[in-house]
Coordinates of C-alpha atoms and ligand atoms in Angstrom, one line a residue:
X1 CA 78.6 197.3 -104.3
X2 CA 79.5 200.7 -105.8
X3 CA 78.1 203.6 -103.1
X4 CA 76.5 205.8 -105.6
X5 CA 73.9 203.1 -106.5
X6 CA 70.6 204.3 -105.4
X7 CA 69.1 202.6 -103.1
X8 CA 65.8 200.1 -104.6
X9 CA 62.5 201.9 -104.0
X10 CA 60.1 200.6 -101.1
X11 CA 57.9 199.5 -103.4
X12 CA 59.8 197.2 -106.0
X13 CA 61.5 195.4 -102.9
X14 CA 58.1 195.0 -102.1
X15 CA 57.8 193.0 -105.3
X16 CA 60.8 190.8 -105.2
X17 CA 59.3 189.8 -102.5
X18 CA 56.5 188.5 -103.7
X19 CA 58.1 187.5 -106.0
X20 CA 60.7 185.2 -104.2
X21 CA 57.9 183.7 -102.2
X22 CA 55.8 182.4 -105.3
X23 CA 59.2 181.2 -106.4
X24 CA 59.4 179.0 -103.3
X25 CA 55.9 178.0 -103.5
X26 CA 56.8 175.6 -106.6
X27 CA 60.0 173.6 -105.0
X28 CA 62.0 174.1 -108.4
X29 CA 62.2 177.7 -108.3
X30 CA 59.4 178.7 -111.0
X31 CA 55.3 178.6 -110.5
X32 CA 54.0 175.4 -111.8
X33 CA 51.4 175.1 -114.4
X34 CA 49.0 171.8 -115.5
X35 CA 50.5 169.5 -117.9
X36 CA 47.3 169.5 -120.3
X37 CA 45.1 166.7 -121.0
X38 CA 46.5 165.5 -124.8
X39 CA 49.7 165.8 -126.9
X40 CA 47.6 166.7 -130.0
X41 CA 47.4 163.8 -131.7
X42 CA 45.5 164.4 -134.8
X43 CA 43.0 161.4 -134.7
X44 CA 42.7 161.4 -130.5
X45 CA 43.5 164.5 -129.0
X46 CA 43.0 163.7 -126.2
X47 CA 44.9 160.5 -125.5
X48 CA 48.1 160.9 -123.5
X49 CA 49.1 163.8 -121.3
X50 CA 51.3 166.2 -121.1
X51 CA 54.5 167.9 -118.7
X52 CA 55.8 164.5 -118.1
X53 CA 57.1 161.3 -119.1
X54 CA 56.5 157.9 -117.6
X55 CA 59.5 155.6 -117.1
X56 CA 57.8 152.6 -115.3
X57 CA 54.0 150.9 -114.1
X58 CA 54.1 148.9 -111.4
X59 CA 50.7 147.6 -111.5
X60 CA 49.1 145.4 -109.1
X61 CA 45.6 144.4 -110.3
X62 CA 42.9 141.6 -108.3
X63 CA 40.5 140.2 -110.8
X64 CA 37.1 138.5 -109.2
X65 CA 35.6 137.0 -113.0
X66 CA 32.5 136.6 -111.4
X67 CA 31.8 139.5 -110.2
X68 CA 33.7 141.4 -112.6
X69 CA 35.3 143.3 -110.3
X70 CA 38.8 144.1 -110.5
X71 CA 40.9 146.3 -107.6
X72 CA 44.1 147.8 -108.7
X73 CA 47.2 150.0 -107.6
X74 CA 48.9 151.6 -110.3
X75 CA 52.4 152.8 -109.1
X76 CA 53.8 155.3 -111.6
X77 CA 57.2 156.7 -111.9
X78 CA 57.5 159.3 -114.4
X79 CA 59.8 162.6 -114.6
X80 CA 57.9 165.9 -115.0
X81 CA 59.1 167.7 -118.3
X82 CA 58.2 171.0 -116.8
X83 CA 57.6 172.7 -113.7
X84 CA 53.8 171.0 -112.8
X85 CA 51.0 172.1 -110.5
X86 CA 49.0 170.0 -111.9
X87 CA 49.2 166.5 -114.5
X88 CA 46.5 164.5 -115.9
X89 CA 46.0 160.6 -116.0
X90 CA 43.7 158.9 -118.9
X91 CA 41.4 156.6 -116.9
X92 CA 37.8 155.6 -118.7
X93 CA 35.4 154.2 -115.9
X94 CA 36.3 152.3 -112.5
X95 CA 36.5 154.2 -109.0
X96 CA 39.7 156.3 -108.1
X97 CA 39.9 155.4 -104.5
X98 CA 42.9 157.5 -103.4
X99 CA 45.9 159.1 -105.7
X100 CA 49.3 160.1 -103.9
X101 CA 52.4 161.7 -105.6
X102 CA 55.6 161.3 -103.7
X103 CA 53.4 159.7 -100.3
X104 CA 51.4 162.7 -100.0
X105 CA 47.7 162.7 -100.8
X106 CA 47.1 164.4 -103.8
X107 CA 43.8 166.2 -104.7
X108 CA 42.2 164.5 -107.7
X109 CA 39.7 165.5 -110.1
X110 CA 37.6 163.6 -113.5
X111 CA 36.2 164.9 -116.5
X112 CA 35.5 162.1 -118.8
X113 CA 39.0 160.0 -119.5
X114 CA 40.7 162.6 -117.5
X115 CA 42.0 162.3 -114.1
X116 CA 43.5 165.3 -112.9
X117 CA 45.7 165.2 -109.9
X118 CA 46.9 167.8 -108.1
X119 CA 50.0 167.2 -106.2
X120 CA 50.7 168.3 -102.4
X121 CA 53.8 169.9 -103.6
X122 CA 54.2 170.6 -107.0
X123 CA 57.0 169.1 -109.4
X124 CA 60.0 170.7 -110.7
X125 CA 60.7 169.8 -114.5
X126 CA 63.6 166.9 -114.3
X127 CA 62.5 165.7 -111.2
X128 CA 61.4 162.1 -110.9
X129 CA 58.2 161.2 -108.9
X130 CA 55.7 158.4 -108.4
X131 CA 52.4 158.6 -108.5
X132 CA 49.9 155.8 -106.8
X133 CA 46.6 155.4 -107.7
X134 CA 44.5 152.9 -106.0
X135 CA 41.2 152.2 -107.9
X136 CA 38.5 149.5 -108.0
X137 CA 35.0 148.7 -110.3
X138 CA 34.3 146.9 -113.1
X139 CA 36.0 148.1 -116.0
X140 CA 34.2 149.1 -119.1
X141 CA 34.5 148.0 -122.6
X142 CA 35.3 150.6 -124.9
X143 CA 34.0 151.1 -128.5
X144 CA 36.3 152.4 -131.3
X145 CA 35.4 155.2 -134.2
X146 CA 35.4 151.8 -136.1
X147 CA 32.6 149.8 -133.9
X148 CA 35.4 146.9 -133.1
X149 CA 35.8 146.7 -129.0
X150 CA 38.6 147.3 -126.6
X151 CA 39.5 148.0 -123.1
X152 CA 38.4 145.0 -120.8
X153 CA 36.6 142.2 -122.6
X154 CA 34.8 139.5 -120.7
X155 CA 35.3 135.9 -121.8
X156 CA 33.6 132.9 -121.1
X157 CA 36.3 131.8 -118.7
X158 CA 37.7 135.1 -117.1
X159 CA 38.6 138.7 -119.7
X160 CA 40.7 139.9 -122.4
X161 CA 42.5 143.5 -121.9
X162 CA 43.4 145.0 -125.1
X163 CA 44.4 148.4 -125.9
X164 CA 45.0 149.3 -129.9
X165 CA 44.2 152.4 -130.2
X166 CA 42.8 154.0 -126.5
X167 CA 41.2 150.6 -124.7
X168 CA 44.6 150.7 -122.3
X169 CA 42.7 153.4 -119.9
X170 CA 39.6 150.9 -119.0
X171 CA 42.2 149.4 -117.2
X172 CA 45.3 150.7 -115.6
X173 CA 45.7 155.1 -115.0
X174 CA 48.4 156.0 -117.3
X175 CA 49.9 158.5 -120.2
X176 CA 47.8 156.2 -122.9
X177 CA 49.7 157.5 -126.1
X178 CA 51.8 155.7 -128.4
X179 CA 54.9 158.5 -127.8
X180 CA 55.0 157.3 -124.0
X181 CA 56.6 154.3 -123.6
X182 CA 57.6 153.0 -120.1
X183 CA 58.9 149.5 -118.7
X184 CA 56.1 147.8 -116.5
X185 CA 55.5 145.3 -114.0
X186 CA 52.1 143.5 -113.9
X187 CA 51.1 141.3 -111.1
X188 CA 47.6 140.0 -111.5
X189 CA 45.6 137.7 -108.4
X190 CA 43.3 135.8 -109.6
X191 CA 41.0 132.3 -108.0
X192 CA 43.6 129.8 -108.4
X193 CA 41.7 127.3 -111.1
X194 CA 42.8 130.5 -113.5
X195 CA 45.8 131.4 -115.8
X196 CA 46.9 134.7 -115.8
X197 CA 48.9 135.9 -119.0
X198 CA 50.4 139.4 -119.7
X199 CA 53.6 140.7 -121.5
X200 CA 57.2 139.9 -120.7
X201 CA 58.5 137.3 -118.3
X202 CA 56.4 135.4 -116.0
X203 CA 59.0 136.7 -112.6
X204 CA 56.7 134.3 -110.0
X205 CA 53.6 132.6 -109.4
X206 CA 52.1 132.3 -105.7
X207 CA 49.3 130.7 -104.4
X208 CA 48.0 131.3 -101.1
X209 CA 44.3 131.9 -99.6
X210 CA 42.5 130.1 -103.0
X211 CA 44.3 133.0 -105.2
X212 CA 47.6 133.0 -107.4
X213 CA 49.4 135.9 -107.7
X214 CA 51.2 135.9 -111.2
X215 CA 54.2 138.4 -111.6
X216 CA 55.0 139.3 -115.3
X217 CA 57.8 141.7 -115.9
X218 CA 58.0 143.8 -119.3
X219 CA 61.9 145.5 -119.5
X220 CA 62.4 146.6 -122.9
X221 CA 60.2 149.8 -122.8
X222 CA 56.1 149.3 -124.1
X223 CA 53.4 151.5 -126.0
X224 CA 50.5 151.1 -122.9
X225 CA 48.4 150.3 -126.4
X226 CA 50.3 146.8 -126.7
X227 CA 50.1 146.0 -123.0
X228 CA 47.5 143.1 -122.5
X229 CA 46.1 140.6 -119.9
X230 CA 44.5 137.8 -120.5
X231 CA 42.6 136.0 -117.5
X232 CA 41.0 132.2 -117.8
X233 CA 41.9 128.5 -118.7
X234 CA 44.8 128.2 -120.8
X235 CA 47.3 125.1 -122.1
X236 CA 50.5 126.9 -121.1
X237 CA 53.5 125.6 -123.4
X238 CA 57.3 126.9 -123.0
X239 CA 60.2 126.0 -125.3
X240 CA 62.6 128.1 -126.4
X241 CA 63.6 129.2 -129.8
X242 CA 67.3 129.2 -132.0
X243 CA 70.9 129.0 -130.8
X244 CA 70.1 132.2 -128.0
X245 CA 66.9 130.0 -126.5
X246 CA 64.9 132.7 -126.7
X247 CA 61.4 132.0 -124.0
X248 CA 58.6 131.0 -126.0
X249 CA 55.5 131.4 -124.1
X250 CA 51.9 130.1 -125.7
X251 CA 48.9 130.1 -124.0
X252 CA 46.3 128.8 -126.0
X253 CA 42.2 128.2 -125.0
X254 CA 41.7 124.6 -124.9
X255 CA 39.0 124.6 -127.4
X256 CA 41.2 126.5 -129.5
X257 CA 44.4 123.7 -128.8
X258 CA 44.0 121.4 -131.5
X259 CA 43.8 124.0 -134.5
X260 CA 46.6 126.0 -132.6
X261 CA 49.4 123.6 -132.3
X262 CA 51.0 123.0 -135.9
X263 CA 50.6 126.9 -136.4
X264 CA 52.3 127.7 -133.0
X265 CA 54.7 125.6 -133.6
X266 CA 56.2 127.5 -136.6
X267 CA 57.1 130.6 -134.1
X268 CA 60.9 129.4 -134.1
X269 CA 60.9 129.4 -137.5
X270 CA 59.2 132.5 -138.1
X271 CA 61.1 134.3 -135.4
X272 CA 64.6 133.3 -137.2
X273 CA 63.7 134.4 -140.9
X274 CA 62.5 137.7 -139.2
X275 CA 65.7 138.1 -137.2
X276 CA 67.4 137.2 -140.5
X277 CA 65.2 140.0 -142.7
X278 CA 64.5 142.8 -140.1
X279 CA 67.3 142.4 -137.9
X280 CA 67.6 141.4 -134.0
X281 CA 64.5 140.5 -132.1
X282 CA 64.2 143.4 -130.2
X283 CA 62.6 141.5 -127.0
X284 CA 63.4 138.9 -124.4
X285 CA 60.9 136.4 -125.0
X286 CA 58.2 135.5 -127.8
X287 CA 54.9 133.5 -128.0
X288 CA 51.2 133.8 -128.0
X289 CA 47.9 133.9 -126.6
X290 CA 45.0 131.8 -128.6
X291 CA 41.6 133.0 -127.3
X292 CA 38.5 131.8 -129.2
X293 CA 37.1 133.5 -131.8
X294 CA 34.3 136.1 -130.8
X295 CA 36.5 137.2 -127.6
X296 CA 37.9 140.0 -129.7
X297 CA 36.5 139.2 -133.1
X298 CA 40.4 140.5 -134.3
X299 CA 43.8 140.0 -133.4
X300 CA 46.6 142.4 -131.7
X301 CA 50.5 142.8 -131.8
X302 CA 50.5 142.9 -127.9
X303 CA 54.2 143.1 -127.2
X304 CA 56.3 139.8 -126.4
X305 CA 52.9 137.5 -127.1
X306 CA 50.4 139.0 -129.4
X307 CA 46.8 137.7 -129.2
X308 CA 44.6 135.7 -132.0
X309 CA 40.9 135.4 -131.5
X310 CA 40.8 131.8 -132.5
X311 CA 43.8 129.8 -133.8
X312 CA 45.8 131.7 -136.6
X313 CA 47.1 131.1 -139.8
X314 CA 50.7 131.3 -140.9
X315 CA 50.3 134.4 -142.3
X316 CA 48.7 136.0 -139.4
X317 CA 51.1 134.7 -137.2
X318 CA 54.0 136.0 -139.4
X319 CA 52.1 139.6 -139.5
X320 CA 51.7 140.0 -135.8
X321 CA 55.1 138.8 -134.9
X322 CA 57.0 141.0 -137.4
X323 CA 55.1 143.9 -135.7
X324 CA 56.9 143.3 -132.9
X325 CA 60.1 144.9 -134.9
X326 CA 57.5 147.4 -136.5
X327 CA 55.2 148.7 -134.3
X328 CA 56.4 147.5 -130.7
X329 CA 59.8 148.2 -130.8
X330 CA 59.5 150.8 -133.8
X331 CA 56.9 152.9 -132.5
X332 CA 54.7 155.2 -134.3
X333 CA 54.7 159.2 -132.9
X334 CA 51.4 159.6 -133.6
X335 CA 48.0 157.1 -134.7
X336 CA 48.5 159.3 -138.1
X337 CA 51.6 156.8 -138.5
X338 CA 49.9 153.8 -138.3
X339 CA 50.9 152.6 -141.7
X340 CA 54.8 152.4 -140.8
X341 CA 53.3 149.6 -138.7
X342 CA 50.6 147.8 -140.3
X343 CA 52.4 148.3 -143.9
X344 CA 56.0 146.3 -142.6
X345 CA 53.4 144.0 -141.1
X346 CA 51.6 143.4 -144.2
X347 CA 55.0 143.3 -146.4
X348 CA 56.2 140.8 -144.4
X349 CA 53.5 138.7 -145.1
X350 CA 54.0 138.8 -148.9
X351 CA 58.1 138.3 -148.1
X352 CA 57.0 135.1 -145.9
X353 CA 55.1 134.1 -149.1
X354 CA 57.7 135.1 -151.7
X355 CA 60.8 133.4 -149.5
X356 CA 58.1 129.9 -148.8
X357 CA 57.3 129.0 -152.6
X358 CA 54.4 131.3 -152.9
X359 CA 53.7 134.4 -155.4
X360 CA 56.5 136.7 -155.2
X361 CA 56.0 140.1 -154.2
X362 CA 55.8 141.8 -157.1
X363 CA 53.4 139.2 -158.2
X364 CA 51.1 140.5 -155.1
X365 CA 51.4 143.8 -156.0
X366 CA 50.3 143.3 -159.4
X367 CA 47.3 141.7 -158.3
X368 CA 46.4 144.2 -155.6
X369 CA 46.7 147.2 -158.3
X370 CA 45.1 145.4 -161.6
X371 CA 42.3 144.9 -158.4
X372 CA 41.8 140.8 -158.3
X373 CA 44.0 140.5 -155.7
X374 CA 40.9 139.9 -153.5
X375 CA 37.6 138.3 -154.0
X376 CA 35.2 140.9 -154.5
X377 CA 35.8 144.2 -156.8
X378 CA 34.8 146.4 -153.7
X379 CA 37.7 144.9 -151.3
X380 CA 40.1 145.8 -154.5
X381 CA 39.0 149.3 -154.8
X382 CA 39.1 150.0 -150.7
X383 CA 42.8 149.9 -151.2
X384 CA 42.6 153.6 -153.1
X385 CA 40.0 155.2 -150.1
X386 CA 42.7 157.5 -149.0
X387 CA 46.4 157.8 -148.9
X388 CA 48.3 155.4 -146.2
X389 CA 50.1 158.0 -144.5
X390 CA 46.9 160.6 -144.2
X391 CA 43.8 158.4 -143.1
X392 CA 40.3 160.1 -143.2
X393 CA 39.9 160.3 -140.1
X394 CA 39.9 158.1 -136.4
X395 CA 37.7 155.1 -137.9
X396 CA 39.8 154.8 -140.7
X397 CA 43.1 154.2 -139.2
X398 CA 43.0 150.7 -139.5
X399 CA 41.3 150.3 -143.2
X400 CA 43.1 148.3 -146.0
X401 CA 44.8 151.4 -147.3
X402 CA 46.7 151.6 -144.3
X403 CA 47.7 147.6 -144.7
X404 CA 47.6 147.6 -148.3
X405 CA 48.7 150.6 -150.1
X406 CA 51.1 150.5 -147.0
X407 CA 52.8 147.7 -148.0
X408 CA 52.8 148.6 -151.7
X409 CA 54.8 151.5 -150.7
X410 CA 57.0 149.1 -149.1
X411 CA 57.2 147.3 -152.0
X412 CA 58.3 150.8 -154.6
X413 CA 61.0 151.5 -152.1
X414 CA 62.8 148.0 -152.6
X415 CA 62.0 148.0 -156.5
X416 CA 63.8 152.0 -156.2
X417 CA 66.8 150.4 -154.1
X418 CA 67.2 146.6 -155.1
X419 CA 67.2 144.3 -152.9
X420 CA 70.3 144.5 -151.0
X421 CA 70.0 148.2 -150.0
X422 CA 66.5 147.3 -149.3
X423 CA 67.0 144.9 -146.9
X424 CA 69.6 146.5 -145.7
X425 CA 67.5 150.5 -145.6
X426 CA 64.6 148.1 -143.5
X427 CA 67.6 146.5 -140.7
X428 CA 69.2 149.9 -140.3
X429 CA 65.6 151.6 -139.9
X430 CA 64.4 148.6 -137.0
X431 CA 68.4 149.3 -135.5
X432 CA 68.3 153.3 -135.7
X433 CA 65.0 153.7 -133.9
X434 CA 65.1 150.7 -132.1
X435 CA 62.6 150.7 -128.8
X436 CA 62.1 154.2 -130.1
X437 CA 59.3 156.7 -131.8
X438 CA 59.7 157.5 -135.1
X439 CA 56.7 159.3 -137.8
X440 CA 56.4 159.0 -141.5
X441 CA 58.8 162.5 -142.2
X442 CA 61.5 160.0 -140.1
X443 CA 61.4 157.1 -143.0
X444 CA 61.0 158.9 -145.7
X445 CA 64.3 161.1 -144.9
X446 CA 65.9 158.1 -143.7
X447 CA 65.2 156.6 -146.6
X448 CA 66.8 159.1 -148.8
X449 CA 69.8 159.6 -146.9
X450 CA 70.3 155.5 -147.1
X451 CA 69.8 155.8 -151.1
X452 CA 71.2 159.4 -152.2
X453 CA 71.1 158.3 -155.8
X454 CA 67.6 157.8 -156.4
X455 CA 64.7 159.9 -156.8
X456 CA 61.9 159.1 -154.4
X457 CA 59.6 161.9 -154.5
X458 CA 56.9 160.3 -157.1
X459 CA 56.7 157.3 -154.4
X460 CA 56.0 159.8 -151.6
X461 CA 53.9 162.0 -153.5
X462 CA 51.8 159.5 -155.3
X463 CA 51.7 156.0 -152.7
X464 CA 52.1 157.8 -149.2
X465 CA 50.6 161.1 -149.7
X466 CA 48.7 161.1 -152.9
X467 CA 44.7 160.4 -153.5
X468 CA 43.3 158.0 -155.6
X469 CA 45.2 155.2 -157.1
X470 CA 48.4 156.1 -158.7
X471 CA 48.6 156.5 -162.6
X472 CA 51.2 153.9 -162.9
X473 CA 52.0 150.6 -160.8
Ligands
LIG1 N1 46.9 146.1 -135.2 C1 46.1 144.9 -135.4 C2 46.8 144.1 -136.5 O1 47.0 144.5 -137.5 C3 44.7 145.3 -135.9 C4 43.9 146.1 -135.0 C5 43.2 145.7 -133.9 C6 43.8 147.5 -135.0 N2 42.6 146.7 -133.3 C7 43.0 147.9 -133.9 C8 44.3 148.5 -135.7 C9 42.7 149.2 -133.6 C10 44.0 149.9 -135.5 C11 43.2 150.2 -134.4 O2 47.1 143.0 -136.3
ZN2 ZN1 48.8 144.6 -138.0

């Protein structure tokens, strides 16, 4: 050091000081802040969290169907994205008994579906931690903006967990948004006349003291909205499906059995046209779960094994297992996206249709826009309510424009392209964001950059974006 520099007055290496000592405080060098209690998403601000990202769920859940009472512990690894004093969980209803982060007690917190905690050291960003949260009650159903119900459904025979869009948080602590997708291990104890049936592959089942302890273990990474359990009496069937023997796992109500079996037993079938149209099976094992009717009153993609309140048809079959490419492992960024899943869903029903001796696709498409497509008039017209890729609002995100004018805009892309660049613009859009997020501005770039030659912009201006029904089919 130079001798002429002037020494620093008492005073400012009073304040680098303080300053080095708040630095400590925070382990990583900076003064942590709360991760907030959304990531803005448009139609549920406040589901997810932010400051970090969640890698695994280890969750270990008890269920007592007659008293409705379930105990958990949710272990959750997750890597801060910033320096963190503070993060949220989203957890509607139950009892937080005790939350640590890295083995230390952590201060917690609620205010509706937030659960704040307050680590006993706070977390650098890039550094990995677990959280535990141990937590017991009896979880709450949860109504959507649209009336239909979610969360933790009791059955006649045990409960139903379903999550699309928020119902995730009536049962496991977690960062509920479609953007945060983790691995998870579920391990449910239940009395030992019970099934239960969650996503993945069954790892063990163990009975001891009257209770069996299923193990299910999910390794591709999930959206907590497609994570499920299903607790009761079930006719468990495994096969396997095509040359790879791919796990088929069905687990059907026995009331339900008999109208179940033919339709189940087209998975194979359905799984290898699928492969064949959208490109690998992104997942290590398929099936279902066949639950009677009123248990949900509607049916869910749940990842691996979606769920059918009351035995399916072909077509509903086809739709929820071709979300598993669109939806599950193609994941929406936001619930403003919604038609990127439940437009390829509904497409696919039309190509399964088109590629079995039905109507073509064009020939549905015609129908849907001269309006005689369905029964009624009004079912025809609900199609033009609002453009696919802007819903009006959280009730709407699962109305028929989202299906419907979402799979006619499907449908423009491949009459644009042809068929072989379509087929070939829908494998290399399941391939490039493959167990990833992607948003509407995502496909409709990727779109044009697959086709440079054509003009696309009356398709996203008039199908995706544009109110009322378009001037020309
Ligand atoms: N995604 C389901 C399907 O198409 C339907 C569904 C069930 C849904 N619950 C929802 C859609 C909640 C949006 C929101 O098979
Ligand atoms: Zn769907």
């Amino acid at each position: 050091m130079p001798r002429s520099v002037r020494p620093a007055p008492a005073l400012a290496s009073f304040a680098l000081l303080a300053l080095a000592l708040t630095a400590c405080s925070g382990g990583g060098g900076v003064e942590g802040t709360p991760g907030g209690s959304g990531v803005r998403d448009p139609y549920f601000p406040k589901a997810g969290n932010g400051g970090y990202d969640v890698t695994h769920y280890d969750l270990k859940l008890a269920y007592d169907p007659e008293k409705r009472h379930l105990t958990g512990t949710a272990g959750i690894t997750a890597r801060a994205t910033k320096d963190l004093s503070a993060f949220d969980l989203d957890l509607k209803g139950l009892d937080v008994d005790t939350v640590t982060v890295e083995g230390k007690g952590a201060r917690v917190s609620r205010s509706g579906q937030e659960l704040t905690v307050r680590p006993h050291d706070e977390l650098a960003e890039g550094e990995t931690f677990r959280a535990t949260v141990r937590y017991s009650g009896t979880p709450v159903t949860i109504t959507d903006p649209d009336d239909s119900e979610e969360g933790w459904l009791p059955t006649a025979d045990g409960a139903l967990a379903l999550g699309e869009p928020t119902g995730s948080m009536a049962w496991f602590p977690g960062n509920h948004h479609p953007s945060d997708k983790a691995t998870y291990d579920i391990a449910v104890t239940v009395p030992k006349d019970l099934q239960a049936v969650s996503n993945g592959e069954l790892r063990s089942e163990r009975t001891a003291d009257g209770r069996t302890t299923y193990a299910w273990h999910t390794a591709e990474p999930m959206a907590s909205y497609v994570a499920m359990l299903a607790i009761g009496h079930y006719d468990i069937t495994r096969t396997t499906a095509g040359a790879d023997r791919l796990p088929v796992y069905t687990a059907v109500d026995p009331e339900q059995a008999g109208a179940s079996r033919k339709v189940l037993a087209k998975i194979p079938e359905i799984m290898e046209w699928a492969e064949y149209n959208f490109g690998p099976y992104p997942f290590s094992s398929t099936g279902a779960v066949v639950d009677r009717e009123d248990d949900a009153g509607y049916d869910l993609e749940t990842q691996n094994r979606p769920v059918f309140s009351g035995a399916p048809n072909t077509e509903t079959l086809v739709h929820e297992l071709v979300h598993q490419w669109f939806g599950n492992s193609v994941t929406p960024k936001s619930w403003r996206d919604m038609w990127l899943n439940e437009g390829f869903a509904t497409y696919a029903q039309l190509l399964w249709e088109e590629d079995n001796g039905g109507d073509s696709a064009q020939e549905t498409f015609d129908a849907l826009y001269r309006g005689d497509y369905f029964d009624d008039a009004e079912s025809g017209e609900a199609i033009w309510a609002f453009p696919p890729a802007k819903p009006s609002g959280a009730a709407h995100i699962s109305d028929s424009p989202v299906y419907w004018r979402g799979a006619m805009v499907v449908h423009k892309i491949r009459q644009t392209v042809g068929d072989d660049a379509f087929y070939d613009i829908v494998q290399g859009w399941t391939a490039a964001h493959r167990h990833g997020n992607a948003d509407t501005d995502d496909f409709t770039a990727y779109v044009e950059q697959k086709a440079p030659d054509k003009d696309f912009d009356a398709i996203w201006e008039d199908w995706l974006y544009g109110e009322g029904k378009p001037a020309h089919p």
